[in-house]
Amino acid sequence: MTPTALVAAARECRSNAHVPYSKFRAGAAVLTDQGDVVPGVIVENVSLGLAMCAERVAMFNAVTVGATPTTLVLAAPDTDGSPTWPCGACLQVALELGGPELGIVVADDEDGPHQRAVLGELLPRGPRVER
């Protein structure tokens, strides 16, 4: 599956985001080691600490179906004119579930180009977990 197709999947699921407070519609898609695409959307709660980022929803859904994430895509509005990258909590979960070689792709919520990185580049000193 191409990064462009994964970005399209992440953008498509954004319409299901539950964002009554921020209106920040974010969607994610995880490509798994089984070749499946697992979606996720941001789910907000009036108690901010109970909200869940789209990236973690997608990664947790991958685990639910017995798969390992190999690529994580985030489609979200730009932040200060630049693509929005996963937060530290999402990167830490991604490191544990996908490892430092996990591909990360970010795109805006329109038809703009996407950017790519490898998780180990974004979190170079993150703790490694035996999987």
PDB file of C-alpha atoms in Angstrom:
ATOM      1  CA  MET A   1       0.000   0.000   0.000  1.00  0.00           C
ATOM      2  CA  THR A   2       1.403   3.386  -0.959  1.00  0.00           C
ATOM      3  CA  PRO A   3       1.759   6.307   1.466  1.00  0.00           C
ATOM      4  CA  THR A   4      -0.696   8.241  -0.724  1.00  0.00           C
ATOM      5  CA  ALA A   5      -3.355   5.534  -0.297  1.00  0.00           C
ATOM      6  CA  LEU A   6      -2.762   5.455   3.465  1.00  0.00           C
ATOM      7  CA  VAL A   7      -3.100   9.246   3.629  1.00  0.00           C
ATOM      8  CA  ALA A   8      -6.410   8.961   1.748  1.00  0.00           C
ATOM      9  CA  ALA A   9      -7.633   6.389   4.299  1.00  0.00           C
ATOM     10  CA  ALA A  10      -6.658   8.645   7.203  1.00  0.00           C
ATOM     11  CA  ARG A  11      -8.345  11.655   5.611  1.00  0.00           C
ATOM     12  CA  GLU A  12     -11.492   9.675   4.869  1.00  0.00           C
ATOM     13  CA  CYS A  13     -12.132   8.577   8.449  1.00  0.00           C
ATOM     14  CA  ARG A  14     -11.754  12.142   9.811  1.00  0.00           C
ATOM     15  CA  SER A  15     -15.486  12.681   9.317  1.00  0.00           C
ATOM     16  CA  ASN A  16     -16.090  10.263  12.213  1.00  0.00           C
ATOM     17  CA  ALA A  17     -13.950  12.242  14.680  1.00  0.00           C
ATOM     18  CA  HIS A  18     -15.682  13.206  17.926  1.00  0.00           C
ATOM     19  CA  VAL A  19     -14.398  16.761  18.438  1.00  0.00           C
ATOM     20  CA  PRO A  20     -17.158  18.874  20.011  1.00  0.00           C
ATOM     21  CA  TYR A  21     -14.648  21.052  21.880  1.00  0.00           C
ATOM     22  CA  SER A  22     -11.593  21.662  19.697  1.00  0.00           C
ATOM     23  CA  LYS A  23     -13.139  21.024  16.243  1.00  0.00           C
ATOM     24  CA  PHE A  24      -9.646  19.630  15.380  1.00  0.00           C
ATOM     25  CA  ARG A  25     -10.642  16.756  13.090  1.00  0.00           C
ATOM     26  CA  ALA A  26      -7.794  14.261  12.984  1.00  0.00           C
ATOM     27  CA  GLY A  27      -7.801  10.855  11.377  1.00  0.00           C
ATOM     28  CA  ALA A  28      -5.187   8.138  11.388  1.00  0.00           C
ATOM     29  CA  ALA A  29      -4.512   4.957   9.503  1.00  0.00           C
ATOM     30  CA  VAL A  30      -2.176   2.138  10.446  1.00  0.00           C
ATOM     31  CA  LEU A  31      -0.776  -0.304   7.941  1.00  0.00           C
ATOM     32  CA  THR A  32      -0.251  -3.604   9.729  1.00  0.00           C
ATOM     33  CA  ASP A  33       2.181  -6.455   9.262  1.00  0.00           C
ATOM     34  CA  GLN A  34      -0.782  -8.409   7.862  1.00  0.00           C
ATOM     35  CA  GLY A  35      -1.318  -5.829   5.100  1.00  0.00           C
ATOM     36  CA  ASP A  36      -4.534  -4.442   6.552  1.00  0.00           C
ATOM     37  CA  VAL A  37      -5.361  -0.764   7.044  1.00  0.00           C
ATOM     38  CA  VAL A  38      -6.800   0.063  10.457  1.00  0.00           C
ATOM     39  CA  PRO A  39      -8.420   3.498  10.965  1.00  0.00           C
ATOM     40  CA  GLY A  40      -8.592   5.707  14.021  1.00  0.00           C
ATOM     41  CA  VAL A  41     -10.041   9.118  14.852  1.00  0.00           C
ATOM     42  CA  ILE A  42      -9.614  11.583  17.673  1.00  0.00           C
ATOM     43  CA  VAL A  43     -12.196  11.111  20.422  1.00  0.00           C
ATOM     44  CA  GLU A  44     -12.561  14.069  22.783  1.00  0.00           C
ATOM     45  CA  ASN A  45     -14.161  14.195  26.196  1.00  0.00           C
ATOM     46  CA  VAL A  46     -15.188  17.114  28.373  1.00  0.00           C
ATOM     47  CA  SER A  47     -12.517  15.829  30.770  1.00  0.00           C
ATOM     48  CA  LEU A  48      -9.502  16.529  28.556  1.00  0.00           C
ATOM     49  CA  GLY A  49      -7.382  13.773  30.091  1.00  0.00           C
ATOM     50  CA  LEU A  50      -9.904  11.186  28.908  1.00  0.00           C
ATOM     51  CA  ALA A  51      -9.587  12.207  25.248  1.00  0.00           C
ATOM     52  CA  MET A  52      -7.694   9.934  22.875  1.00  0.00           C
ATOM     53  CA  CYS A  53      -5.604  10.906  19.851  1.00  0.00           C
ATOM     54  CA  ALA A  54      -6.446   9.367  16.482  1.00  0.00           C
ATOM     55  CA  GLU A  55      -3.009   7.757  16.253  1.00  0.00           C
ATOM     56  CA  ARG A  56      -3.408   5.804  19.481  1.00  0.00           C
ATOM     57  CA  VAL A  57      -6.953   4.753  18.554  1.00  0.00           C
ATOM     58  CA  ALA A  58      -5.639   3.312  15.269  1.00  0.00           C
ATOM     59  CA  MET A  59      -2.680   1.583  16.926  1.00  0.00           C
ATOM     60  CA  PHE A  60      -4.858   0.120  19.691  1.00  0.00           C
ATOM     61  CA  ASN A  61      -7.298  -1.106  17.027  1.00  0.00           C
ATOM     62  CA  ALA A  62      -4.395  -2.839  15.259  1.00  0.00           C
ATOM     63  CA  VAL A  63      -3.489  -4.624  18.487  1.00  0.00           C
ATOM     64  CA  THR A  64      -7.145  -5.582  18.955  1.00  0.00           C
ATOM     65  CA  VAL A  65      -7.095  -7.521  15.674  1.00  0.00           C
ATOM     66  CA  GLY A  66      -3.779  -9.195  16.541  1.00  0.00           C
ATOM     67  CA  ALA A  67      -1.603  -7.125  14.201  1.00  0.00           C
ATOM     68  CA  THR A  68       1.580  -5.076  14.519  1.00  0.00           C
ATOM     69  CA  PRO A  69       1.716  -1.528  13.103  1.00  0.00           C
ATOM     70  CA  THR A  70       4.310  -1.032  10.349  1.00  0.00           C
ATOM     71  CA  THR A  71       3.277   2.463   9.204  1.00  0.00           C
ATOM     72  CA  LEU A  72       1.307   5.147  11.032  1.00  0.00           C
ATOM     73  CA  VAL A  73      -0.378   7.981   9.120  1.00  0.00           C
ATOM     74  CA  LEU A  74      -1.869  11.125  10.665  1.00  0.00           C
ATOM     75  CA  ALA A  75      -4.119  13.444   8.663  1.00  0.00           C
ATOM     76  CA  ALA A  76      -4.928  16.595  10.610  1.00  0.00           C
ATOM     77  CA  PRO A  77      -5.176  20.356  10.222  1.00  0.00           C
ATOM     78  CA  ASP A  78      -1.841  22.136  10.086  1.00  0.00           C
ATOM     79  CA  THR A  79      -0.426  23.506  13.338  1.00  0.00           C
ATOM     80  CA  ASP A  80       1.070  26.980  12.942  1.00  0.00           C
ATOM     81  CA  GLY A  81       1.315  26.499   9.176  1.00  0.00           C
ATOM     82  CA  SER A  82       3.154  23.163   9.353  1.00  0.00           C
ATOM     83  CA  PRO A  83       1.945  19.567   9.303  1.00  0.00           C
ATOM     84  CA  THR A  84       0.856  18.228  12.666  1.00  0.00           C
ATOM     85  CA  TRP A  85       3.077  15.408  13.915  1.00  0.00           C
ATOM     86  CA  PRO A  86       2.074  12.831  16.561  1.00  0.00           C
ATOM     87  CA  CYS A  87       2.424  13.982  20.159  1.00  0.00           C
ATOM     88  CA  GLY A  88       4.930  12.476  22.573  1.00  0.00           C
ATOM     89  CA  ALA A  89       2.393  10.075  24.072  1.00  0.00           C
ATOM     90  CA  CYS A  90       1.494   8.742  20.623  1.00  0.00           C
ATOM     91  CA  LEU A  91       5.159   8.398  19.683  1.00  0.00           C
ATOM     92  CA  GLN A  92       5.850   6.433  22.860  1.00  0.00           C
ATOM     93  CA  VAL A  93       2.930   4.072  22.198  1.00  0.00           C
ATOM     94  CA  ALA A  94       4.076   3.726  18.581  1.00  0.00           C
ATOM     95  CA  LEU A  95       7.586   2.867  19.741  1.00  0.00           C
ATOM     96  CA  GLU A  96       6.316   0.101  21.980  1.00  0.00           C
ATOM     97  CA  LEU A  97       3.833  -1.326  19.465  1.00  0.00           C
ATOM     98  CA  GLY A  98       5.717  -0.799  16.198  1.00  0.00           C
ATOM     99  CA  GLY A  99       9.347  -0.271  17.134  1.00  0.00           C
ATOM    100  CA  PRO A 100      11.899   2.322  16.016  1.00  0.00           C
ATOM    101  CA  GLU A 101      11.578   1.338  12.324  1.00  0.00           C
ATOM    102  CA  LEU A 102       7.863   2.237  12.226  1.00  0.00           C
ATOM    103  CA  GLY A 103       7.148   4.600   9.343  1.00  0.00           C
ATOM    104  CA  ILE A 104       5.400   7.851  10.249  1.00  0.00           C
ATOM    105  CA  VAL A 105       3.535   9.848   7.594  1.00  0.00           C
ATOM    106  CA  VAL A 106       1.795  13.178   8.211  1.00  0.00           C
ATOM    107  CA  ALA A 107      -0.524  15.127   5.947  1.00  0.00           C
ATOM    108  CA  ASP A 108      -2.843  18.066   6.223  1.00  0.00           C
ATOM    109  CA  ASP A 109      -6.585  17.662   6.009  1.00  0.00           C
ATOM    110  CA  GLU A 110      -6.755  18.834   2.402  1.00  0.00           C
ATOM    111  CA  ASP A 111      -4.966  17.561  -0.680  1.00  0.00           C
ATOM    112  CA  GLY A 112      -1.500  18.794   0.205  1.00  0.00           C
ATOM    113  CA  PRO A 113       1.650  16.670   0.064  1.00  0.00           C
ATOM    114  CA  HIS A 114       2.662  14.415   2.907  1.00  0.00           C
ATOM    115  CA  GLN A 115       5.897  14.169   4.880  1.00  0.00           C
ATOM    116  CA  ARG A 116       7.586  10.979   6.056  1.00  0.00           C
ATOM    117  CA  ALA A 117       9.941   9.967   8.846  1.00  0.00           C
ATOM    118  CA  VAL A 118      11.024   6.880  10.727  1.00  0.00           C
ATOM    119  CA  LEU A 119       9.963   6.755  14.354  1.00  0.00           C
ATOM    120  CA  GLY A 120      13.525   6.237  15.570  1.00  0.00           C
ATOM    121  CA  GLU A 121      14.437   9.596  14.006  1.00  0.00           C
ATOM    122  CA  LEU A 122      11.610  11.370  15.849  1.00  0.00           C
ATOM    123  CA  LEU A 123      12.223   9.661  19.179  1.00  0.00           C
ATOM    124  CA  PRO A 124      15.947   8.835  19.036  1.00  0.00           C
ATOM    125  CA  ARG A 125      16.419   8.317  22.739  1.00  0.00           C
ATOM    126  CA  GLY A 126      13.106   6.645  23.437  1.00  0.00           C
ATOM    127  CA  PRO A 127      13.263   3.562  25.640  1.00  0.00           C
ATOM    128  CA  ARG A 128      13.364   0.336  23.688  1.00  0.00           C
ATOM    129  CA  VAL A 129      11.054  -2.450  24.730  1.00  0.00           C
ATOM    130  CA  GLU A 130      11.658  -6.115  23.981  1.00  0.00           C
ATOM    131  CA  ARG A 131       8.793  -7.283  21.814  1.00  0.00           C
TER     132      ARG A 131
END
